[in-house]
CSV table of C-alpha atoms in Angstrom, one decimal:
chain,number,residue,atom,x,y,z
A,1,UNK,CA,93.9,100.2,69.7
A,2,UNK,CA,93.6,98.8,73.3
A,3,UNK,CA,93.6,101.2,76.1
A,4,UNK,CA,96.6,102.3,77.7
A,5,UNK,CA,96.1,99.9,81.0
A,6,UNK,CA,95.2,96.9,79.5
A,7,UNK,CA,98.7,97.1,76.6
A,8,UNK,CA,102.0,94.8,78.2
A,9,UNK,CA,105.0,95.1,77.1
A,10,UNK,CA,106.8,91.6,78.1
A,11,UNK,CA,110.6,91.3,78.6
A,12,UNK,CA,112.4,88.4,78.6
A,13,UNK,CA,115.8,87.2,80.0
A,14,UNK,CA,118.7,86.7,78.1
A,15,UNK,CA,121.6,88.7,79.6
A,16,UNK,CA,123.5,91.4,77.5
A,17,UNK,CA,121.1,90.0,74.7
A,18,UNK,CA,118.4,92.6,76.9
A,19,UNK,CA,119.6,95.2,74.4
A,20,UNK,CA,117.1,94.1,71.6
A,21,UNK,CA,114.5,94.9,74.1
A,22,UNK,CA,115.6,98.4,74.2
A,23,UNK,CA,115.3,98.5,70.2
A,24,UNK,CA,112.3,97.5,69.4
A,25,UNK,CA,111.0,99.8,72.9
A,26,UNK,CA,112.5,103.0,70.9
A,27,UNK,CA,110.8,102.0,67.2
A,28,UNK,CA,107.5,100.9,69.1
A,29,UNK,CA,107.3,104.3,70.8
A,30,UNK,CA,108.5,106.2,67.9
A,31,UNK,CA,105.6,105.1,66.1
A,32,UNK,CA,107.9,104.0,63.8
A,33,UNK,CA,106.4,100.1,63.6
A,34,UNK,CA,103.6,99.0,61.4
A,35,UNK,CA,102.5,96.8,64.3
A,36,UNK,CA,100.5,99.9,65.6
A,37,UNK,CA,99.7,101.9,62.1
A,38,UNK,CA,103.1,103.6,62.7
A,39,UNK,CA,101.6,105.2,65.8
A,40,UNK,CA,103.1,105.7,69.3
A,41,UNK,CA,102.4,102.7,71.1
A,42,UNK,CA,101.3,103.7,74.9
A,43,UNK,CA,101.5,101.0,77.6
A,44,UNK,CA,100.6,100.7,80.8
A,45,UNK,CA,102.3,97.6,82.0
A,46,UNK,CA,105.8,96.4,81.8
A,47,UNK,CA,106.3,92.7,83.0
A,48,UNK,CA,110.0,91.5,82.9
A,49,UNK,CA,112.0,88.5,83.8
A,50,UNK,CA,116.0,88.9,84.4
A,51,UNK,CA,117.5,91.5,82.2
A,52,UNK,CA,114.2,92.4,81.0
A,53,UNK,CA,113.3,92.8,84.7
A,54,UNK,CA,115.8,95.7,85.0
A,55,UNK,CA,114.4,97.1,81.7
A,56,UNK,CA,111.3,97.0,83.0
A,57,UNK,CA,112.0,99.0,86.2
A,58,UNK,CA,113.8,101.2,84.5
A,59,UNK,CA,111.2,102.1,82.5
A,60,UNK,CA,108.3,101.8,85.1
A,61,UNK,CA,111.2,104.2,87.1
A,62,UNK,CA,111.5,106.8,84.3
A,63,UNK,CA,107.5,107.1,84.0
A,64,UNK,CA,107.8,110.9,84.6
A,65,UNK,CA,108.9,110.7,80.9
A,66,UNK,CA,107.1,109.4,77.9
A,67,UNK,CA,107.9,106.3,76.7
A,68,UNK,CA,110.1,107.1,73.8
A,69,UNK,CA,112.1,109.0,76.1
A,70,UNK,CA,112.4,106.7,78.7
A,71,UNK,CA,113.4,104.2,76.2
A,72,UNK,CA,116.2,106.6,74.9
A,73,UNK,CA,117.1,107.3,78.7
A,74,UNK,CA,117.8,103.2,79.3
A,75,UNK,CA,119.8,103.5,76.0
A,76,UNK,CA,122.4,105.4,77.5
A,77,UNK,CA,122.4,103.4,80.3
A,78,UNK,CA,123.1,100.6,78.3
A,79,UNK,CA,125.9,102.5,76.1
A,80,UNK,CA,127.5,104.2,79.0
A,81,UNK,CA,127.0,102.2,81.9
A,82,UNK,CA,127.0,98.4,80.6
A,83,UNK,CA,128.7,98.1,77.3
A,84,UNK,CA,132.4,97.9,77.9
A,85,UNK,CA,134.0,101.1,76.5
A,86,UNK,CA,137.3,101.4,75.2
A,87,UNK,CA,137.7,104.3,77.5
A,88,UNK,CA,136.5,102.3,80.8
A,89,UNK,CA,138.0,99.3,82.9
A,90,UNK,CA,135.5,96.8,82.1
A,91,UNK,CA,131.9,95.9,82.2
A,92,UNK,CA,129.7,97.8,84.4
A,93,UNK,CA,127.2,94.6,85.1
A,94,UNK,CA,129.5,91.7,84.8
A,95,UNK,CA,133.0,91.2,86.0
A,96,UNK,CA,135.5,87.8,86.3
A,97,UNK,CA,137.3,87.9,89.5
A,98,UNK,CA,141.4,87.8,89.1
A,99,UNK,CA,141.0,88.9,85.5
A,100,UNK,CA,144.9,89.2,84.2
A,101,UNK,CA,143.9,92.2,81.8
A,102,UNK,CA,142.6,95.0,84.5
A,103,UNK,CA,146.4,94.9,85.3
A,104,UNK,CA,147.7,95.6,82.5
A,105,UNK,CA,144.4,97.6,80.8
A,106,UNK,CA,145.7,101.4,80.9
A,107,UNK,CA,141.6,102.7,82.2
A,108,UNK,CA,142.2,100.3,85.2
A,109,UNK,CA,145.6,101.4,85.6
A,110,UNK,CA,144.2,104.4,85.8
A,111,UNK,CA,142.2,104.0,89.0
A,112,UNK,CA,144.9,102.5,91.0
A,113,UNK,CA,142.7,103.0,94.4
A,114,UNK,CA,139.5,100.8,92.5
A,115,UNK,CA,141.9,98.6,91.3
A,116,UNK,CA,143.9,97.7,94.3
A,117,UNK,CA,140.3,97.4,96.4
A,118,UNK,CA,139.0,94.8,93.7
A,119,UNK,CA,142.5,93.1,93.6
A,120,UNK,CA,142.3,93.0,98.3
A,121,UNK,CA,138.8,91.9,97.4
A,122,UNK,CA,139.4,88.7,95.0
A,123,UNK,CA,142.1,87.7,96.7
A,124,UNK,CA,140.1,87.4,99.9
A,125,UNK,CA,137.1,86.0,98.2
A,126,UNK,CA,138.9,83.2,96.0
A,127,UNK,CA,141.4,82.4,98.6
A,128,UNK,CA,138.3,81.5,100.7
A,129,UNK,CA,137.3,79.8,98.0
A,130,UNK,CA,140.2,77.5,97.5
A,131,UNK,CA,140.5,76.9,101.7
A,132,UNK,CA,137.1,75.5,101.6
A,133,UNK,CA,137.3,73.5,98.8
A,134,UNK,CA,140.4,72.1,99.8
A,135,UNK,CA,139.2,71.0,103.0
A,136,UNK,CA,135.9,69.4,101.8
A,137,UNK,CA,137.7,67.8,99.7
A,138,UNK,CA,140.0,66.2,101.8
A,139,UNK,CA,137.5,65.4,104.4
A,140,UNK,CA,134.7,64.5,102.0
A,141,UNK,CA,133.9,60.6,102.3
A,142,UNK,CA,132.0,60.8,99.0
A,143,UNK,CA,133.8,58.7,96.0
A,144,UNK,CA,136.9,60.7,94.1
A,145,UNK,CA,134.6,62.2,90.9
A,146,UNK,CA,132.4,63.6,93.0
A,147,UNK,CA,135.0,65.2,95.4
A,148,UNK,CA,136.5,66.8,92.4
A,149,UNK,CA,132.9,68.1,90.8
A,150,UNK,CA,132.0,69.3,94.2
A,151,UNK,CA,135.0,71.7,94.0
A,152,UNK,CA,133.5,73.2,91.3
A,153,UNK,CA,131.7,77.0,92.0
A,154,UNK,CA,131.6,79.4,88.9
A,155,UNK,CA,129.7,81.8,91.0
A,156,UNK,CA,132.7,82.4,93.5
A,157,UNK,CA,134.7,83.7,90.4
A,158,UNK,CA,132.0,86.5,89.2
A,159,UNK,CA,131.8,89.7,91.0
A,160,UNK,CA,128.0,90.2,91.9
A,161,UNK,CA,129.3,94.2,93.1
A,162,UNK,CA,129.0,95.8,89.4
A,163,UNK,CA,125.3,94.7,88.7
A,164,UNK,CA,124.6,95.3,92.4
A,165,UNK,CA,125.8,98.9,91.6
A,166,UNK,CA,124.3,99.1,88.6
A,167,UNK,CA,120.6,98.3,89.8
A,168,UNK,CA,121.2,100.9,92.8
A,169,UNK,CA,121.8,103.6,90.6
A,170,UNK,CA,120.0,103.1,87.0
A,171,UNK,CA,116.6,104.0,88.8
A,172,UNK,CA,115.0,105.5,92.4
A,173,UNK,CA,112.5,103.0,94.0
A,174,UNK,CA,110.8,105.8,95.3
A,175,UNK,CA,109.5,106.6,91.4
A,176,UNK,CA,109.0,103.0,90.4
A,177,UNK,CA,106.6,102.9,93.6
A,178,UNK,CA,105.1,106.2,92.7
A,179,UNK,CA,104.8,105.1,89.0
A,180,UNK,CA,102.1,105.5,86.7
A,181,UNK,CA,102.5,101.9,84.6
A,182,UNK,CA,102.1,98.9,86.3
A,183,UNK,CA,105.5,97.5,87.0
A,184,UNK,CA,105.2,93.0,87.4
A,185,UNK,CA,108.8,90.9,88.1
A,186,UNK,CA,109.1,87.5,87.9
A,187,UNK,CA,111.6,86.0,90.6
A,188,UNK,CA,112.1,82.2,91.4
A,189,UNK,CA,111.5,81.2,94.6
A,190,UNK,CA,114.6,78.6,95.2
A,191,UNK,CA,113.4,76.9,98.1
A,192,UNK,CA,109.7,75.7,96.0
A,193,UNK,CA,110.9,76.5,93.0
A,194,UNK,CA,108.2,78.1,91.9
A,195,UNK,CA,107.7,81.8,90.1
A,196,UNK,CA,106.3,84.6,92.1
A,197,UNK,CA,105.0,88.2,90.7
A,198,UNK,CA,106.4,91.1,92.5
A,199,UNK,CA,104.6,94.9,91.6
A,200,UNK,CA,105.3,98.7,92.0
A,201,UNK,CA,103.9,98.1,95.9
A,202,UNK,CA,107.2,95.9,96.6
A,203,UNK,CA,109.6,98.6,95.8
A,204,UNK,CA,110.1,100.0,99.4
A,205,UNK,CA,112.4,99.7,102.2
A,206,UNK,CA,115.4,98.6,99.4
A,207,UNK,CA,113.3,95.8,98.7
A,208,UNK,CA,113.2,96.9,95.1
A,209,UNK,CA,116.8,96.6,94.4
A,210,UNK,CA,116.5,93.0,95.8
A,211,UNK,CA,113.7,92.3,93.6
A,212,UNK,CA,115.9,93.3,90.2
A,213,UNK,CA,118.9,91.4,91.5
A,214,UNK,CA,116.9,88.5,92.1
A,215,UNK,CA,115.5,88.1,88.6
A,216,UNK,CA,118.3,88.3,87.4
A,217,UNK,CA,120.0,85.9,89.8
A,218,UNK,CA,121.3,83.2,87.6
A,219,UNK,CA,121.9,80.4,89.3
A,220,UNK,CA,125.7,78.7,89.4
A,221,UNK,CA,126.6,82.5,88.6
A,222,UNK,CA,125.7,85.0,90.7
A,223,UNK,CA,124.5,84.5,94.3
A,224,UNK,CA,120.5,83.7,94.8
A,225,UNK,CA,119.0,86.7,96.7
A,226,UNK,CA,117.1,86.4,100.0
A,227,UNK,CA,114.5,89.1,100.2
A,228,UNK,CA,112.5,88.7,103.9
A,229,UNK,CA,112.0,85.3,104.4
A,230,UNK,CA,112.3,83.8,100.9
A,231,UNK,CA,115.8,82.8,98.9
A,232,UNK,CA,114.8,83.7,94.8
A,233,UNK,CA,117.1,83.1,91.9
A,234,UNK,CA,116.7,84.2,88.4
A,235,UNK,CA,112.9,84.2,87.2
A,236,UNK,CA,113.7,82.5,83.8
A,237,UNK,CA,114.1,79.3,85.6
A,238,UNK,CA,110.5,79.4,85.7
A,239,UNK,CA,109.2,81.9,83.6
A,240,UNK,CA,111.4,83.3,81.1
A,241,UNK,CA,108.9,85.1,79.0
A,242,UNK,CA,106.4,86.3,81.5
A,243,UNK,CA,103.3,86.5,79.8
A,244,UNK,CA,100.9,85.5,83.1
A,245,UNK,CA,102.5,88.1,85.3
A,246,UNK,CA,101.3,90.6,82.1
A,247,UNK,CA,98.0,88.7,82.1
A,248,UNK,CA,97.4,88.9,85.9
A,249,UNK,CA,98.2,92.7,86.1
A,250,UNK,CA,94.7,93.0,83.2
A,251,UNK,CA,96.8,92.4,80.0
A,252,UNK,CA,94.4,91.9,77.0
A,253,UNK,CA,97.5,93.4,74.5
A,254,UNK,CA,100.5,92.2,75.0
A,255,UNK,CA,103.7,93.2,72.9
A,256,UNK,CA,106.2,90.2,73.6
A,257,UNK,CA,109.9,90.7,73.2
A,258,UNK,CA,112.2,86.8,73.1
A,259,UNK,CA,115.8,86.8,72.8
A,260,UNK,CA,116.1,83.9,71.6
A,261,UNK,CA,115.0,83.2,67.6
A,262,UNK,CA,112.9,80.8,67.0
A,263,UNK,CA,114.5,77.2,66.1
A,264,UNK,CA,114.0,77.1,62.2
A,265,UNK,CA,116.0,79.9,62.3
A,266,UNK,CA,118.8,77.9,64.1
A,267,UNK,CA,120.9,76.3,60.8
A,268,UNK,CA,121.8,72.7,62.1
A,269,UNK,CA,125.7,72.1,62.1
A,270,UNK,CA,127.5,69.6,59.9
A,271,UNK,CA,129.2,68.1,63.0
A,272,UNK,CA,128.3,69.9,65.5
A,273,UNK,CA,130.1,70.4,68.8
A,274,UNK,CA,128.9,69.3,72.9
A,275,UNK,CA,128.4,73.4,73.4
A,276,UNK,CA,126.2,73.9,69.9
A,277,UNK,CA,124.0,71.0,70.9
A,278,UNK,CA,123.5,72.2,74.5
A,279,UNK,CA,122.3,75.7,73.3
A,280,UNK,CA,120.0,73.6,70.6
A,281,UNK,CA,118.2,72.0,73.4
A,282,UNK,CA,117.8,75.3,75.8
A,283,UNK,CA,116.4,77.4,73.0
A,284,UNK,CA,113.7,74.3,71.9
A,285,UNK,CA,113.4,74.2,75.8
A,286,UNK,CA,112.2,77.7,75.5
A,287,UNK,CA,110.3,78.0,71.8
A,288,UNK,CA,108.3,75.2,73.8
A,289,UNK,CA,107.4,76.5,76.3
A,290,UNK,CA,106.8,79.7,74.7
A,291,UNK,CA,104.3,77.8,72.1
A,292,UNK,CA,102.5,76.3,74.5
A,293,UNK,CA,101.4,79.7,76.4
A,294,UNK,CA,100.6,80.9,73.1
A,295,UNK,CA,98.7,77.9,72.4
A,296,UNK,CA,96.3,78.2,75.7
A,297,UNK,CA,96.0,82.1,74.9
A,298,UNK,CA,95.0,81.1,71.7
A,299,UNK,CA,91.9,78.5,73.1
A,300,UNK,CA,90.8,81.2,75.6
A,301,UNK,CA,89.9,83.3,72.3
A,302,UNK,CA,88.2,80.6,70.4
A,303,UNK,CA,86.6,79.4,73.3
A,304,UNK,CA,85.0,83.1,74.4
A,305,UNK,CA,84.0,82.9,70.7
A,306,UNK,CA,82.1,80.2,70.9
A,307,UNK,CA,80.7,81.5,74.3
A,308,UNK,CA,79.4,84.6,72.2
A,309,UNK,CA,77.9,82.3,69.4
A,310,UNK,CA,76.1,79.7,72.0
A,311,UNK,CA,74.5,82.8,73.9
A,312,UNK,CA,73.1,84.5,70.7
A,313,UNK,CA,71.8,80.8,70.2
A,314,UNK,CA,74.1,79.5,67.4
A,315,UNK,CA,75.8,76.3,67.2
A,316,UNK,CA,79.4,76.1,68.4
A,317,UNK,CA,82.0,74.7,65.7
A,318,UNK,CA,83.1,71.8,66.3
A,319,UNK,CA,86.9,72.9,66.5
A,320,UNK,CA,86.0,75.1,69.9
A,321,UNK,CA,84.3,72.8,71.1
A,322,UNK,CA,87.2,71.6,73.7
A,323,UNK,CA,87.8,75.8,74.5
A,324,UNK,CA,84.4,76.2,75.0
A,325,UNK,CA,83.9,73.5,77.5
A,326,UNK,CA,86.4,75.4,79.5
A,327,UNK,CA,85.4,79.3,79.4
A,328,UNK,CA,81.6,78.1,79.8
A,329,UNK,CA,82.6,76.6,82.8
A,330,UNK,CA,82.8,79.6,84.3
A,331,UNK,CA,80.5,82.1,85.2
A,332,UNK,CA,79.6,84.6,82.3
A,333,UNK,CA,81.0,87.4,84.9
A,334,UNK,CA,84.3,85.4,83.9
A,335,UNK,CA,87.5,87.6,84.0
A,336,UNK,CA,89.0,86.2,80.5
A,337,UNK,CA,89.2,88.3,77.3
A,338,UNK,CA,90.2,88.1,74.1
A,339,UNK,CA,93.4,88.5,73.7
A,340,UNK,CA,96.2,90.0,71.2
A,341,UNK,CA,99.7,89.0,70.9
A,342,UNK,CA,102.5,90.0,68.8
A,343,UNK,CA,105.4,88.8,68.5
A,344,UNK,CA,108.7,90.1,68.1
A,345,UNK,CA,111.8,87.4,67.8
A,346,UNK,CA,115.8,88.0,66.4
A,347,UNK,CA,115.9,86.3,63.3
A,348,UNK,CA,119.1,84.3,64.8
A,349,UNK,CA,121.3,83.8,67.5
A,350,UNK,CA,122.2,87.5,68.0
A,351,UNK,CA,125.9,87.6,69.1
A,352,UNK,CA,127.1,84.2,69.0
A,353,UNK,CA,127.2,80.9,71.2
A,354,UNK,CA,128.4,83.4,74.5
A,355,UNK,CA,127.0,86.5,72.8
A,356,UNK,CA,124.6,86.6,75.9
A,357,UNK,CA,128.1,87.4,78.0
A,358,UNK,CA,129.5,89.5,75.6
A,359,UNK,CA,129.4,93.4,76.7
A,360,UNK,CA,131.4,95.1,74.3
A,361,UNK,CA,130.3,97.9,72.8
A,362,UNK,CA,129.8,97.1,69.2
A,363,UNK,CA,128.3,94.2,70.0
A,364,UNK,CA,125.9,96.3,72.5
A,365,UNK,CA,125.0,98.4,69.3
A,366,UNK,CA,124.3,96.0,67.1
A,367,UNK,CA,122.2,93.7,68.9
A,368,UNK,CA,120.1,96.9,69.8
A,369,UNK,CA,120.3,97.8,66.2
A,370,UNK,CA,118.9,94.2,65.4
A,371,UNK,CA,116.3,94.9,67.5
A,372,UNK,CA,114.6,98.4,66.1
A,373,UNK,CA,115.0,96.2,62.4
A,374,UNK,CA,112.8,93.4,63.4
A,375,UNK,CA,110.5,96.3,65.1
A,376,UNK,CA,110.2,98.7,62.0
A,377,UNK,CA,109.6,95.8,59.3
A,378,UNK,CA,107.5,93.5,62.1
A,379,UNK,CA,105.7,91.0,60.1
A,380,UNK,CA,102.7,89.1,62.3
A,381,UNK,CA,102.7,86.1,59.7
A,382,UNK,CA,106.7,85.4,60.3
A,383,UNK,CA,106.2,86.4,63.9
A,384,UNK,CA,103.0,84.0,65.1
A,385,UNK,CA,100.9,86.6,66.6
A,386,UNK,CA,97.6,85.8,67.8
A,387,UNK,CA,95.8,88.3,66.8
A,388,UNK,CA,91.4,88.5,68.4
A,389,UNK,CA,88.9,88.3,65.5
């Protein structure tokens, strides 16, 4: 078992698919997963990306608590303050401006003071939103097609307020700065487009806030973030699955969490449709990109085993060769160590083609219950790990 400081728990994004997450957090800290010989598994760092970005903050936030019951504490976050209850008016992180049923839902109806400021509020927002457009389209010199694409702005018909509330409210920066595990975000910077790693230190000043929002900032959808002089957007741009962020905070045990299955477990369609085939190509995006971490993690280990064997004056095998050429570059004071990863994935699509959007209730439940299955019968074969010999 690795020492508390150097076990990760990694997050990824995946919008109301960040439920899993919070599964397989309460059967890993139950104890109730062979992965750790059905033992409590204590960790030290949390590294998130998006949704799991406001996982992870919550539970760097609730560190005054043991895991497990930090873990149960973002539950009811998720149940009471996200899912969208049959007893609420909607969603309570995503929200469609103008939407035809908060007039007639009897919850809204029964907050007549919310619901007329959110109806002054759209109204002022999309009528904005059709002035401009308008007007750029009228004046635009640019050919007809692209006049009418350019009129086109999804992100002017979400509300950003809920989730902005949300984040405000589900944790004090105060304790995520004060916190005893090691909190590392992953925000894209939009201007460079490049990922940056933002820590427990960053949460002062409201900055933390900003920092959530960001990484989960999804471009198109809700508005990118500006945080000093920087503009960041959602961190799975860049890093969906942030395993370096874990790695650079002295990661040497990493418990990785994907919301996405992996693509054998993705049944090709008969015919299938424009939408089916676009979701195809972002999840082999993704197992991709994934694999090939994996697959430089996996060279570091070979290659500090063949280190080990050249100094005790074996021969190296001729399979680490390449990996050794790389860690013997380096000085034997090198920083790299052998590395464990397991892997937990859903074994399919959890919710659907837009199950990522959908925050009903059930659906809440049983992508969380999907989630604590995968952790209590975790398999490394079926998962990949990479385990250190």
């Amino acid at each position: 078992m690795k020492p508390r400081e150097e076990t990760a728990l990694v997050l990824s994004g995946g919008g109301v698919y960040g439920a899993f997450e919070v599964g397989v957090m309460k059967a890993l800290f139950a104890g109730a997963s062979p992965v750790n010989g059905y033992q409590p598994l204590d960790v030290g760092i949390f590294s998130g990306t998006s949704v799991g970005a406001f996982n992870a903050a919550c539970m760097a936030g609730f560190s005054q608590q043991n895991e497990l019951d930090a873990a149960l504490q973002l539950e009811s976050i998720w149940l009471e303050r996200i899912a969208n209850r049959p007893d609420v008016c909607g969603s309570g992180a995503f929200r469609i401006r103008g939407t035809p049923s908060e007039f007639i839902d009897p919850n809204c109806l029964r907050q007549p003071v919310a619901l007329a400021g959110r109806m002054a509020r759209d109204g002022l927002v999309l009528g904005r939103y059709l002035l401009g457009r308008s007007l750029n389209f009228l004046a635009s010199p640019a050919p007809p097609m692209d006049r009418v694409t350019s009129t086109v702005n999804i992100e002017s018909l979400v509300d950003p307020l809920p989730f902005q509330d949300l984040v405000n409210h589900a944790f004090r920066e105060e304790d995520v700065l004060n916190s005893t595990r090691n909190l590392r975000l992953v925000a894209t910077n939009w201007s460079m487009g490049v990922a940056e790693y933002f820590k427990n230190s960053d949460f002062v000043n409201g900055e933390g806030y900003e920092i959530v929002r960001a990484s989960a900032a999804l471009p198109g959808v809700f508005p990118p973030v500006k945080i000093r002089a920087n503009t960041y957007v959602d961190g799975g741009v860049t890093e969906n699955t942030p395993l370096n962020s874990a790695l650079s905070a002295g990661a040497t045990e990493l418990h990785v969490i994907y919301l996405n299955p992996k693509p054998q477990f993705l049944p090709l369609k008969g015919q299938p449709d424009t939408l089916d085939t676009m979701l195809r190509v972002f999840y082999l995006l993704l197992a991709g990109r994934i694999e090939q971490d994996v697959a430089n993690l996996r060279q570091i280990n070979q290659g500090l085993q063949a280190l080990a064997k050249f100094q005790e004056g074996g021969n190296v095998p001729a399979n680490a060769a390449l990996s050794f050429a790389r860690i013997a570059a380096k000085a034997l004071g090198s920083s790299h160590q052998f590395v464990t990863v397991h892997r937990y994935y859903p074994r399919g699509v959890l919710a659907g083609e837009f199950g990522m959007l959908d925050s009903q209730l059930q659906t809440i439940v049983n992508v969380m219950e999907a989630g604590e299955s995968i952790a209590l019968t975790h398999d490394c074969e079926e998962s990949g790990c990479l385990l250190a010999e």
